[in-house]
């Protein structure tokens, strides 16, 4: 077949084929057109929004300024935290030092205290002996008479037992303080034990005694103890005492702050008080409430009271760690809870609840 | 190794496959092909076509799938067309496998495909071509289980089957079988050389957001707001679509990969289904592109593949390009294939399709990733 002669059948087939392809193209082009229109519409919307956002970015300059202010504040806070950390480190060393000193004092004090009993016995024997001598020789020689008057024998006889008694009281107190210091730091008792919670509170109060007692500028802070009947509680005694210490010291700080604005007379009329109440919540847990009649705390302070490094005190005075550590000791180490209730202008209460068996 | 391509744009299935087979027969001159990939538009009678191919080449290991558009060295870019590439070699082992029921058990399906295909290989598998379902299961999930079955060392190339932007149903082919919800694979071992290139062209734009609630390939919330609100901010009331994918940023660099939306998952809560997994906490940003960016990327992809080709010169090329690229390019789509061809020093038999998600490693011999919006060039040849 020559090239210029076309078979009609082939031509028809060719035309049919072209027709099929064209029809398909037509079907498709409509769908494609709609799709393209939609894509273009989306693109337009997208670009319009991006342009809008560019405009907004001018407003965001103000936002940036605000953010930079916040950053500056964060930097200030960070510097403050750093100072506090250094302070906390100092306090921690001090704690170890105190525990060490308490341990060192313990031996010589026990030595004095133990020997005082013998001294008392010997002194009593000597006094009895003098008395026996006097009853058998009512009229001594003038030399003895003069000497007895010189040394005021009669006074010695009545005063020596008193002096020895008061010395014993003194060593007793030293022993108690040392015991409390050791009890409080409990460096040697890191493990879990069942203890009398009241003993821990009393030790802590004894250590804080110097801050509670009468001072020239203010009368003493009254401590009211309403102790309930508590079972022995399984806990880390050293750590729990640290929590009591932090809460009690905080209460004293609060009361002292109020008292700086009051006269001695005013304080005496309305004395500062710390109330400690303990009770059994149910058979499984105990409650210890420590409250003061200070000025309370505003809501903003209450919210952050357990935040690490949060403090309302001047740099160097508070570490901002006390309450946060107490919270951690009670909640994490003892599975308990520590809540703070405060009425601004009136009082603040810290409520500790810990399980009896951990 | 011999490669042959046929391509017909006749919408009639019988005529189309006749034309394709005739073209291939001419090239092969009697040689029997071992393997083949078939890309067919959605409206063909696929079963008929597959039977014709198997009848013509009884020894062929054939896989294929439906497309969003086709391209080849015969006709360039076409829609509603049919294209087949076959591979002939005495030394290279080519086998096919098919995993069914992806949405029921993606791992079982992928493992069964790999097990079936792996059986006849005596040497290490060089690479895998896969054409999985795109609408029933997350592409990333399918890829993960394929990688697990094959071993991470074996690179996987391919694309997810498509249905011309209708999001209704796509089909996968294995020998004479037409399936949905399936994963067909082709495995190659022996002295075959290959390299690949990958590029996209999409750029992030607008404000970044953080994915705050997502599960697998469904994103519920971005910045604690419905995911749909994030899209509507930019696209207005029109639904999210795959030509506006999200860029997902690496945790510690400016590198990003893309995840294209398939459709709205639940309009009441504003959740969106994506073609791949979107992890919670990802930083995302909407992206856009231009014709020129897309076309530049196509060229870059082929250039990259050529630079990495280990032998003298490649003998054939396969292309997997994203349906969204076609969607944006519109009447300029043909240029994409031309751009790729432009880099090749000699005309190669080549074949490819527009996909609902692309599969390739980011680097040569690296781990395989699931992509959106990309153009993948796979160059093949013999030692």
Tab-separated table of C-alpha atoms in Angstrom, chain B residues 32-38 50 53-54 57-64 84-87 92-97 116-117 120-121 173-176 185-188:
chain	number	residue	atom	x	y	z
B	32	UNK	CA	11.507	-12.516	27.449
B	33	UNK	CA	11.198	-10.003	30.300
B	34	UNK	CA	11.755	-11.085	33.909
B	35	UNK	CA	10.076	-8.186	35.658
B	36	UNK	CA	7.822	-5.238	35.012
B	37	UNK	CA	6.018	-2.260	36.511
B	38	UNK	CA	2.667	-1.123	35.171
B	50	UNK	CA	-3.017	-7.517	33.400
B	53	UNK	CA	0.507	-8.607	29.824
B	54	UNK	CA	0.865	-12.020	31.471
B	57	UNK	CA	5.125	-12.367	28.816
B	58	UNK	CA	4.499	-15.576	30.758
B	59	UNK	CA	7.801	-15.318	32.699
B	60	UNK	CA	7.241	-11.750	33.923
B	61	UNK	CA	7.127	-10.775	37.604
B	62	UNK	CA	4.680	-7.928	37.395
B	63	UNK	CA	3.499	-5.325	39.879
B	64	UNK	CA	1.691	-2.074	39.319
B	84	UNK	CA	4.588	-0.401	31.240
B	85	UNK	CA	8.326	-0.842	31.754
B	86	UNK	CA	9.849	-4.302	31.555
B	87	UNK	CA	13.295	-5.563	32.632
B	92	UNK	CA	19.701	-10.223	37.677
B	93	UNK	CA	17.034	-11.968	39.762
B	94	UNK	CA	13.696	-10.168	39.869
B	95	UNK	CA	10.793	-11.465	41.949
B	96	UNK	CA	7.412	-10.099	42.973
B	97	UNK	CA	5.322	-10.431	46.135
B	116	UNK	CA	6.811	-14.370	48.967
B	117	UNK	CA	9.230	-12.249	46.942
B	120	UNK	CA	13.848	-17.214	45.033
B	121	UNK	CA	16.855	-14.977	45.740
B	173	UNK	CA	-1.571	-4.998	40.808
B	174	UNK	CA	0.237	-8.307	41.194
B	175	UNK	CA	0.494	-10.557	38.146
B	176	UNK	CA	-3.186	-10.791	37.038
B	185	UNK	CA	6.732	-5.339	45.866
B	186	UNK	CA	9.478	-6.165	43.376
B	187	UNK	CA	12.866	-7.342	44.668
B	188	UNK	CA	16.127	-7.143	42.707
